[in-house]
Amino acid sequence: MALTKQFVKSKSVYKVTFTVPAEAASEVKKVALVGEFNGWNPEEAIALKKQKDGSFKTSLELGAGEYQFRYILDGDKWENDWAADKYVPAGVDATENSVVVL
């Protein structure tokens, strides 16, 4: 999994690309993104688009700060980003959330 960040000067925001690589999604049909930026609402999850190489990607524009997030695989398996900037306790059992720092 990977995060790519690019500052867009004209908008004063970061374009963040979230990627789930093919090896992490080999048996997966759908990948969605949830986090602080959408109220952790699975109903408003952001769908990642499947790429020709088997990976899944989406991009968001976010202001500077730190955002917790996770991926939902096939609507039921919650997964962290292997390349997150850091991880923080989710407050639910021993689960952690991925964090992107901008």
XYZ file of C-alpha atoms in Angstrom, residues 2-4 18 23-24 27 31 46 55 59 69 71 75 80 87 89 93:
18
model
C 1.226 3.457 -0.669
C 0.528 7.124 -0.187
C 1.637 9.778 -2.655
C -4.145 6.211 -1.860
C -0.466 -8.232 -4.105
C -2.621 -6.921 -1.249
C -8.596 -11.828 -4.197
C -11.751 -1.454 -2.085
C -14.714 6.506 -1.261
C -3.967 -2.370 -7.844
C -7.013 10.614 -4.960
C -8.047 6.363 7.733
C -9.458 0.668 3.771
C -17.293 -4.376 2.219
C -4.485 -0.407 7.375
C -0.454 4.487 13.287
C -4.913 3.464 18.533
C -9.911 -3.220 21.138
